[in-house]
Each structure stands twice: as structure tokens, then as C-alpha cells.
Coordinates of C-alpha atoms in Angstrom, one line a residue:
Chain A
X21 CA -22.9 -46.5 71.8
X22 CA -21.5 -50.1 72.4
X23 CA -24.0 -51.1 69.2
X24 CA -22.7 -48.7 67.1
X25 CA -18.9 -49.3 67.4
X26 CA -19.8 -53.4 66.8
X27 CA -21.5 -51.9 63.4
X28 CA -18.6 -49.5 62.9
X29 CA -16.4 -52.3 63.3
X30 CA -18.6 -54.7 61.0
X31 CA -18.5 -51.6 58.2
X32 CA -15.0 -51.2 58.7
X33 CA -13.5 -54.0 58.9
X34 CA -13.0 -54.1 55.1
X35 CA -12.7 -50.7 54.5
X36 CA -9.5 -50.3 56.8
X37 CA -6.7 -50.7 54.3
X38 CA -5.4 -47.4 54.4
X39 CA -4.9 -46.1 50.6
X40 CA -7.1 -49.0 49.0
X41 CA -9.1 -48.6 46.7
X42 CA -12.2 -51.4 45.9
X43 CA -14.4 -52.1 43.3
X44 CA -18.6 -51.6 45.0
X45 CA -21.6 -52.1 43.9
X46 CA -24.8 -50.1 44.9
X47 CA -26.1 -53.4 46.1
X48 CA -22.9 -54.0 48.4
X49 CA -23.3 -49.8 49.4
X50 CA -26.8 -50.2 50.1
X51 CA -26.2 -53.6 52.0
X52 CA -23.4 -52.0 54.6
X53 CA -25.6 -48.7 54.9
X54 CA -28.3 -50.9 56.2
X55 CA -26.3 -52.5 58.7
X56 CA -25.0 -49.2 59.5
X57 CA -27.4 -49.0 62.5
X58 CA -27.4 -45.6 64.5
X59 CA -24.3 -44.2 61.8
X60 CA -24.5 -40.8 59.9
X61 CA -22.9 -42.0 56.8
X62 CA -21.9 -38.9 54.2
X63 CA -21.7 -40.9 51.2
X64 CA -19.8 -38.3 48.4
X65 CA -20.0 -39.3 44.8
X66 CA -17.3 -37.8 42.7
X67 CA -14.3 -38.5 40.3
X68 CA -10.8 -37.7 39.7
X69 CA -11.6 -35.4 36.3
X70 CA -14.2 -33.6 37.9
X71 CA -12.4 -30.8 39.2
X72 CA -15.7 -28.6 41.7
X73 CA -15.6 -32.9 43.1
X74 CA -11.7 -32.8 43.9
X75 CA -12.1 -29.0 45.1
X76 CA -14.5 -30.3 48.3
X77 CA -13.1 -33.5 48.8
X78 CA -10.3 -32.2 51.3
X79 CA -13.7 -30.7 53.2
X80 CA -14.7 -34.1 53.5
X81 CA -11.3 -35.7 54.6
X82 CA -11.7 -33.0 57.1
X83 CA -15.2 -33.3 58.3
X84 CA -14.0 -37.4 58.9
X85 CA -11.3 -36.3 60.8
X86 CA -13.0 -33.5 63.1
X87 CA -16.3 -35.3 63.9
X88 CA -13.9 -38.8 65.3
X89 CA -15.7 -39.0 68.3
X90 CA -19.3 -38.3 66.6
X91 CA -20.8 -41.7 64.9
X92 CA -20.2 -40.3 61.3
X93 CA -18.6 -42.4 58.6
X94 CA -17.4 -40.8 55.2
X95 CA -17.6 -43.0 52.3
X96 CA -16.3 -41.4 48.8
X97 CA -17.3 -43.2 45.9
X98 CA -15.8 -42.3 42.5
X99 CA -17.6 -42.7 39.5
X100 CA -14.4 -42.9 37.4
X101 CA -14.8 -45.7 34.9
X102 CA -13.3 -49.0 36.3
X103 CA -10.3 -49.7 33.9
X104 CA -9.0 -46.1 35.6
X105 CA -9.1 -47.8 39.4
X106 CA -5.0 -47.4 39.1
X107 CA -5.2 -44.0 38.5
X108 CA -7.4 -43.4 41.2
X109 CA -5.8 -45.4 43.6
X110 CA -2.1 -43.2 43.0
X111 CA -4.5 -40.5 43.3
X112 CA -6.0 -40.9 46.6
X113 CA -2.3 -42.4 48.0
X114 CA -1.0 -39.1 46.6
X115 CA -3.6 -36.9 48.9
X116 CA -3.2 -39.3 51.5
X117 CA -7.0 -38.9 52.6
X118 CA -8.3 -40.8 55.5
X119 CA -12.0 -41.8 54.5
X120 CA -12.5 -45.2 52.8
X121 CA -13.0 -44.5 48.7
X122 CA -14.2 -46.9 46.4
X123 CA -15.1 -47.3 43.1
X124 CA -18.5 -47.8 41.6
X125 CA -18.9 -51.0 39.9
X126 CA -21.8 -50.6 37.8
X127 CA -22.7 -49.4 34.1
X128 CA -25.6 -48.5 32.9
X129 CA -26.0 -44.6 34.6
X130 CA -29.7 -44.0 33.5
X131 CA -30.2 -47.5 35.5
X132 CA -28.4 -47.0 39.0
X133 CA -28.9 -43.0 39.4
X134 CA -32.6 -43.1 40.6
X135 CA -31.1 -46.0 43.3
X136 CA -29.2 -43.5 45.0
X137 CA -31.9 -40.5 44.8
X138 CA -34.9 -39.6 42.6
X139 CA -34.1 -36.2 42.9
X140 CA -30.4 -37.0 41.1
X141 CA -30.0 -35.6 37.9
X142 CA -26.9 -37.5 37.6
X143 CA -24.6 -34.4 38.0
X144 CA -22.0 -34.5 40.4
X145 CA -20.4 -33.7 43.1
X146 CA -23.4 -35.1 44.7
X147 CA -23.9 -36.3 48.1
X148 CA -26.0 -38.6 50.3
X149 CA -26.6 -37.9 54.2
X150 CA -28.0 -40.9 55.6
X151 CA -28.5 -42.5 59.2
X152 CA -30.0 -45.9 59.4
X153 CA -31.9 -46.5 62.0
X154 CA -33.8 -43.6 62.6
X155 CA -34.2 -43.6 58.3
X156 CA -33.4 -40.2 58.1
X157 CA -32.0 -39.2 54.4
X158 CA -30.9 -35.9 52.3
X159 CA -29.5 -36.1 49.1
X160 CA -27.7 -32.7 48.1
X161 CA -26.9 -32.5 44.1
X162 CA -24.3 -29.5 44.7
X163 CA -20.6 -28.4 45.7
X164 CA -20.1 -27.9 49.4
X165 CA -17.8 -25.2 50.8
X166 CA -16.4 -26.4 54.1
X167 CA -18.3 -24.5 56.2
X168 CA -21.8 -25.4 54.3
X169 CA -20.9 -28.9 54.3
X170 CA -20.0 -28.6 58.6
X171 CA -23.3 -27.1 59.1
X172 CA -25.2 -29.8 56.8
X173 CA -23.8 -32.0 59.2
X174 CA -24.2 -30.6 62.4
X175 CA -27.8 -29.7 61.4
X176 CA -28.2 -33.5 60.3
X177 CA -26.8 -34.3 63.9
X178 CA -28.6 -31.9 65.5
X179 CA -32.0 -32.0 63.5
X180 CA -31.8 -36.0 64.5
X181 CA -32.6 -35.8 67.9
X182 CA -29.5 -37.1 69.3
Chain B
X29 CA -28.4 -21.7 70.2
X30 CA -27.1 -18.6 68.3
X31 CA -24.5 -21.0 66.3
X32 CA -27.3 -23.2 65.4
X33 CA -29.2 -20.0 64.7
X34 CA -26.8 -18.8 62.0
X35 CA -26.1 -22.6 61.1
X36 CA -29.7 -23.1 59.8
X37 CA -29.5 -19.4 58.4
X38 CA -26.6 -20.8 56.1
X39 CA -28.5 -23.9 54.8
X40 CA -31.5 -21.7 53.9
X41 CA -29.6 -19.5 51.8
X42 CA -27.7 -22.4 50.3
X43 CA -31.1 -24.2 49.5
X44 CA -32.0 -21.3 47.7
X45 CA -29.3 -21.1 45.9
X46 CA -30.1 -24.7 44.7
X47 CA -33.6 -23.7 44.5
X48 CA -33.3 -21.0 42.1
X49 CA -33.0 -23.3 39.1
X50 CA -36.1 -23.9 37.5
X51 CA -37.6 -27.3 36.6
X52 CA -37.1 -26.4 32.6
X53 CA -39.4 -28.3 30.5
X54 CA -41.0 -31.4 30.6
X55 CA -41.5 -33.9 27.7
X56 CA -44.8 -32.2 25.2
X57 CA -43.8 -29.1 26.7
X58 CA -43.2 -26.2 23.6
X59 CA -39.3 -25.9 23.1
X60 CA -38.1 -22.1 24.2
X61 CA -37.2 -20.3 21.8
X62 CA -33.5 -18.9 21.4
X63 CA -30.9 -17.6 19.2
X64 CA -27.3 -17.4 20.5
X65 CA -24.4 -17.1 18.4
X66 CA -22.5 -19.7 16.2
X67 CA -18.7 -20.7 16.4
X68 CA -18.7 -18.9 12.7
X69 CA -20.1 -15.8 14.1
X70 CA -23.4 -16.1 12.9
X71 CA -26.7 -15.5 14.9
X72 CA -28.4 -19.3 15.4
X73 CA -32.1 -20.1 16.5
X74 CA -34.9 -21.8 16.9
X75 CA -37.0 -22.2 15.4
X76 CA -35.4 -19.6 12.6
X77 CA -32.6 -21.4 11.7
X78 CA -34.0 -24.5 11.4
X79 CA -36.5 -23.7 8.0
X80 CA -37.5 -26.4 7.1
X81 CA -36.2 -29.4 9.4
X82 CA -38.4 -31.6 10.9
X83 CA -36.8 -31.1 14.4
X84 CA -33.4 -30.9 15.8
X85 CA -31.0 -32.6 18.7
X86 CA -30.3 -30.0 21.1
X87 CA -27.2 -31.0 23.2
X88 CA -25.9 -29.1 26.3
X89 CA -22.0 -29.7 26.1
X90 CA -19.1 -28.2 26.7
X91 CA -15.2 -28.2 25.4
X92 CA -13.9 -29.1 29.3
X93 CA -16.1 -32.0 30.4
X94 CA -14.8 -35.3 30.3
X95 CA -18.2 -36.5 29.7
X96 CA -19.0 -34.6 27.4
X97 CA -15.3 -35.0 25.3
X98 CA -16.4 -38.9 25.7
X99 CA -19.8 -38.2 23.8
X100 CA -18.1 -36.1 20.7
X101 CA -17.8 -38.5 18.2
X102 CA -20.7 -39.8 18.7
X103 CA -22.9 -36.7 18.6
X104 CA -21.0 -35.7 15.4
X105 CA -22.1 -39.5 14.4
X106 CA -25.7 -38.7 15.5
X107 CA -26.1 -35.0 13.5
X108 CA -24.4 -37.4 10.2
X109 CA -27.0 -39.5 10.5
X110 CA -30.0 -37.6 11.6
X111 CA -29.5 -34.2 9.7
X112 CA -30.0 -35.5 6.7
X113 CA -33.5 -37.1 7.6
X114 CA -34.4 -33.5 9.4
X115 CA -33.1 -34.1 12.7
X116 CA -29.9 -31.7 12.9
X117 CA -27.5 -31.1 16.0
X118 CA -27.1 -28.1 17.9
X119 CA -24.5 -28.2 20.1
X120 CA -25.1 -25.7 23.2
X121 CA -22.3 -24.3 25.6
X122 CA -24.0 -22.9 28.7
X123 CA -21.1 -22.9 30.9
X124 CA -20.0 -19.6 32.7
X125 CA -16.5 -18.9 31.2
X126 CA -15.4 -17.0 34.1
X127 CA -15.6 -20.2 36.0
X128 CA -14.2 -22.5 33.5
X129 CA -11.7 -20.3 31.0
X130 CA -11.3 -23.8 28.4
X131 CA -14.9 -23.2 27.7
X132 CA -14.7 -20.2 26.5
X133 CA -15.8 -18.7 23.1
X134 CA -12.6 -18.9 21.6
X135 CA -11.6 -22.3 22.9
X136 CA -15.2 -23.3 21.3
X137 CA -14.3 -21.9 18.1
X138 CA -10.7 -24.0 18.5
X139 CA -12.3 -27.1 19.8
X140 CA -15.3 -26.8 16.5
X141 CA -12.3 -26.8 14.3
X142 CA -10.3 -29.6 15.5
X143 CA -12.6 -31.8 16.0
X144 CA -14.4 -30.4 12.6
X145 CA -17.8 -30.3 13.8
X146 CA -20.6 -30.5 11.3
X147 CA -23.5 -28.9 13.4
X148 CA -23.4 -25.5 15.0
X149 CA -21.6 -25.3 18.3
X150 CA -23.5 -21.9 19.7
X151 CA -22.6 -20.0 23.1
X152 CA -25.4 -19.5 25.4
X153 CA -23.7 -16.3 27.5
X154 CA -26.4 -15.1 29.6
X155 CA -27.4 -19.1 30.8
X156 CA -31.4 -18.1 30.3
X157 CA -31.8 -21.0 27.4
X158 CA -30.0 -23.8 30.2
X159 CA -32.5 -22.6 32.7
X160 CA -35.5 -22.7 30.1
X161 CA -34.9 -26.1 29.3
X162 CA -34.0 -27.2 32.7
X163 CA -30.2 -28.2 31.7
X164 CA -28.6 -29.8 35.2
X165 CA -25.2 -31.1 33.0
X166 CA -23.2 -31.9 30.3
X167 CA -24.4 -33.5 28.3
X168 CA -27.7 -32.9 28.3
X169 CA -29.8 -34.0 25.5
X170 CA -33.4 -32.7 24.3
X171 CA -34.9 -33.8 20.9
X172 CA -37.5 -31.3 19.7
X173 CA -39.8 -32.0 16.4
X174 CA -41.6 -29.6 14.8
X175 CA -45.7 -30.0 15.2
X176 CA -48.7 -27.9 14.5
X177 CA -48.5 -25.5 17.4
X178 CA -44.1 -25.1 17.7
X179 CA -40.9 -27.4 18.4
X180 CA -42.2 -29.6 20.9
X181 CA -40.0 -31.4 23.4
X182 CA -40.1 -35.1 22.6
X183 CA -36.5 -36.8 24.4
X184 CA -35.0 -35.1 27.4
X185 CA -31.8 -37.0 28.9
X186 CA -28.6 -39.1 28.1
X187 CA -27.2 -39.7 24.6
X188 CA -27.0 -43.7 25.3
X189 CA -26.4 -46.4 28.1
X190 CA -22.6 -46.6 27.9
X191 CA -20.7 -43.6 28.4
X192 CA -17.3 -45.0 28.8
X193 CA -17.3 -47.5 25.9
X194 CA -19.1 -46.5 22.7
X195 CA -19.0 -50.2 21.7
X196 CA -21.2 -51.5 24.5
X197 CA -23.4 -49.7 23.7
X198 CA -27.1 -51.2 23.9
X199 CA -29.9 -48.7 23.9
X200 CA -29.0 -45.4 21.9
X201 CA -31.7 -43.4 23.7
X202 CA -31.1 -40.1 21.3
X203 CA -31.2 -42.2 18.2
X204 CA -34.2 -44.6 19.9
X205 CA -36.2 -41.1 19.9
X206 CA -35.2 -39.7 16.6
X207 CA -36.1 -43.0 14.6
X208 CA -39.3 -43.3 16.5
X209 CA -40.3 -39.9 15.2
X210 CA -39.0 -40.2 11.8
X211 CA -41.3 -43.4 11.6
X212 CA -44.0 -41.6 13.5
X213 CA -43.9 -44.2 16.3
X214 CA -44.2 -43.9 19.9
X215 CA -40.9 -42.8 21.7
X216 CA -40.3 -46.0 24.3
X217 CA -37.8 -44.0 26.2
X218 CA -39.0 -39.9 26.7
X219 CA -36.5 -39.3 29.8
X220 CA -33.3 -41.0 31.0
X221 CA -30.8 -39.7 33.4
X222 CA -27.0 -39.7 32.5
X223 CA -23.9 -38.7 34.6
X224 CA -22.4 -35.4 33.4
X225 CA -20.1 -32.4 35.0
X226 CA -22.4 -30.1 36.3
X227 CA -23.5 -26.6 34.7
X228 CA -21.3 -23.8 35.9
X229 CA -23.6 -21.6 37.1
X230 CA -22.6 -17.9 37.0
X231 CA -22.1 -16.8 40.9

């Protein structure tokens, strides 16, 4: 428990600005998920003009909020393009969602989509259920309803032999 | 128990939700066949409406998807350049209507004239042809060219690299494709993936 609040704490410690949002690579992404140790991260990829993205995204604010006291760390990443980073920022203030959201910095889709899944058509909402240490991963290309997205992750929890 | 009973209940009838798409086609498969109706009312299909075209750009799109608003100039650039070698656009909405009013067949018929589209922009209603082919987004792209035994499929994927900025572009995978066959060349790129809005499925 101890280990995973110091890796919480090493993930966070950037992420805590409340209403930020940063430019991130898949490299950095990749690079924090690995030092995520024994954290479920639910890693959402969406953007401010896709509207069935914006439509769960409150699920997810929600799901961050409810599970506190479980290790689970929500990490939305919007694909909006990078000269737009305003706009989402006054978005997200405007919600006033809780989860750290950044902004992908990388071009090239037909390059990075493969990264994040094999099985990613490059549609989104799409999201990534991963938990680093035991190397346990689901990728889900489709919208979540908040109760299918609650029992992905309690069955993720539970399915994980905690 | 019983909650994580019904829990795992839920995500198998979500997963086959998911599940019920079909793969589509897969590059040398035979293009399915179709015929859905035009923005001008007429009946268009393949490979009837095609006579004697060497092939065609087939391109899942839609009026409401950013993505796919991003991409309109330069698919009307693509059917400009290509139809005339053989290579014509068809522009293909699958979209449910219900779900998404702005794509409706009225709003294509608006959206055709403003933005005076020189390739048929047809209305798949029923969503079979997006399932045959294996459409996941807009836009989806599949080049077909005509061979002894039917339209085969010979590109399936994005349009080119750079979706945000047209003038960055640096592989025009759609064009790539379409030049390789014109000059009877090996394709170097057969599949790419692109980020799109997804299909609106009918519920």
C-alpha cells in the first residue's frame, strides 16, 4: 500500500494542478504507466468535438471520485489537435473535472495508434485499462454507460486478484 | 457474489454488442456489392455505376464529423484528380440518422451542395455495406480496382498522415495507392489506421 501511494505520489506530482492542461507524449504516457507499479490506470482517449467522448466523460470524473480509496488513477487524454490546448483547457475548467487531462502531443495517427492497442481502429471514445505490475491490460474501442464502465472496473479489480 | 454475478452478466452482453461487428474485408478480398441512393435521387452501385472505370475511392464520411469536415477538400481534391484517370469517389454516409439528425439525408443533400461535391455522396440506410466492408469510422477509406474476377479491395485505411494540417502532409496513402495502381506498381502501403468519429451504429 505504502509502495503504491510513493508511485501515486511520483505520477502525481505533476499532474496535480487542478484545471491544467499539458502537452504528452505516448513515450512520456507509457513512461509514468510503467512506474505506475500496483495502479489501475483507466486511460480515456477522447476530444472536445467528439460528442459520444464528452457524453461519458462525467462517468469517468465519477468513477475517479467514487473508487478514492481503491489504487485507480484516471488519465484523459484528448486527441484535440495541439494549436486547440486553449480551448480545451476553458473546457475542462468549465466542467470542473477532477482527473488529470492532457493533450496528446504526437502527429502522425496511422504511426502512434497501434502503440496504444493493436486492436485500435483509431475510433474513439476509446479506453485503456491497465495495471502495471501484475501486466494486466484491456483496451475497449467503445462508449461506456456509467454503469458498464463501473462494472469494467470492478471486474478489472476484482478479476486481478486483489 | 450475486453483484458480481450480474456484473459479469453486463460485460458479456456488452462484449457482444462490440462483437457483433464483423471484420469486413481484408485487402484482395472482392469488394461487396451495393447500390444505395445518390444525394440527386438516383440509385448508385457497384459495380453498375461504375461502367467502365478502372476502380473507385470508396470513402465512409459523414456531414457531422470533425474529422471527416477536415478531409473534404481534400477528397473532392482526390476524386479531381483520380476520376479522370478511372479512379472516381464515392462518398458513403453510414451513420444512423436517428442518432445523429445533421447527418441525415437532407442535410447530405445540403452539405453536397454547399460544398459542391463532384462525386456521389450516397446514403447507406440499412448499415449492411459499413458492416460488409468492415467500416469502424469516419473516414474510412477503401480503394477498389476492377480485375478479372470483380472490384477487388486494394487500400483499406486513412486518407493521409496529417489530418489536422493538409500542408504537412507527407505520405498521401489514398493517392500512394491510386498511382501505384494506375502505374501497375505494387501498393507500399495496403492498410493504415486513422483517427475518425466512430460509426453510429443503429441501437
Amino acid at each position: 500500500m505504502q509502495q503504491t501511494l510513493i508511485a501515486l505520489a511520483l505520477l502525481l506530482s505533476p499532474m496535480l494542478c487542478f484545471g491544467q492542461v499539458r502537452p504528452l507524449t505516448l513515450d512520456s504516457l507509457f513512461d509514468r504507466l510503467d512506474r505506475g507499479g500496483d495502479t489501475i490506470f483507466v486511460v480515456n482517449f477522447w476530444a472536445t468535438w467528439c460528442k459520444p467522448c464528452v457524453v461519458e466523460l462525467p462517468y469517468f470524473d465519477k468513477l475517479y471520485s467514487r473508487y478514492k480509496d481503491q489504487p485507480l488513477m484516471v488519465v484523459l487524454i484528448s486527441l484535440d489537435e495541439l494549436q486547440s490546448i486553449d480551448k480545451v483547457r476553458s473546457y475542462i475548467n468549465a466542467k470542473g473535472w477532477k482527473p488529470p487531462v492532457y493533450l496528446l502531443d504526437e502527429e502522425k495517427p496511422h504511426e502512434w495508434i497501434d502503440r496504444v492497442d493493436s486492436t485500435w481502429s483509431g475510433a474513439i471514445p476509446a479506453t485503456l485499462f491497465v495495471r502495471p505490475r501484475s501486466g494486466k491490460r484491456v483496451f475497449y474501442e467503445r462508449e461506456f454507460s456509467w454503469s458498464s464502465l463501473e462494472t469494467t472496473f470492478r471486474t478489472f479489480l476484482e478479476g486481478d486478484g486483489k | 457474489m450475486i453483484l458480481r454475478i450480474v456484473g459479469l452478466a453486463i460485460l458479456l452482453a456488452t462484449s457482444l454488442v462490440a462483437g457483433e461487428l464483423p471484420d469486413g474485408v481484408k485487402v484482395g478480398d472482392l469488394a461487396p456489392t451495393f447500390s444505395l441512393k445518390n444525394v440527386d435521387g438516383r440509385m448508385v452501385s457497384l459495380p453498375g455505376s461504375l461502367g467502365s472505370q478502372q476502380g473507385a475511392i470508396l470513402v465512409f464520411t459523414c456531414n457531422h464529423c470533425p474529422y471527416s469536415v477536415k478531409y473534404e477538400d481534400r477528397i473532392i481534391a482526390l476524386h479531381n484528380e483520380f476520376a479522370p484517370k478511372g479512379y472516381p469517389v464515392i462518398a458513403i454516409n453510414p451513420n444512423d440518422t436517428t442518432a445523429v439528425p445533421e447527418d441525415s439525408f437532407d442535410n447530405m443533400v445540403k452539405r453536397a451542395a454547399e460544398k459542391g461535391f463532384p462525386f456521389p455522396y450516397v446514403m447507406d440506410d440499412t448499415q449492411a455495406i459499413a458492416k460488409a466492408y468492415g467500416a469502424r469510422r469516419t473516414p474510412h477509406v477503401f480503394v477498389v480496382s476492377k480485375q478479372k474476377k470483380g472490384f477487388v479491395i486494394e487500400y483499406i485505411g486513412a486518407i493521409d498522415d496529417q489530418p489536422n494540417d493538409a500542408t504537412k502532409v507527407e505520405q498521401s496513402f489514398v493517392a500512394d495507392a491510386v498511382q501505384a495502381l494506375l502505374q501497375q506498381q505494387t501498393i507500399a502501403t495496403t492498410t493504415t489506421k486513422a483517427i475518425g468519429c466512430t460509426i453510429k451504429w443503429k441501437k
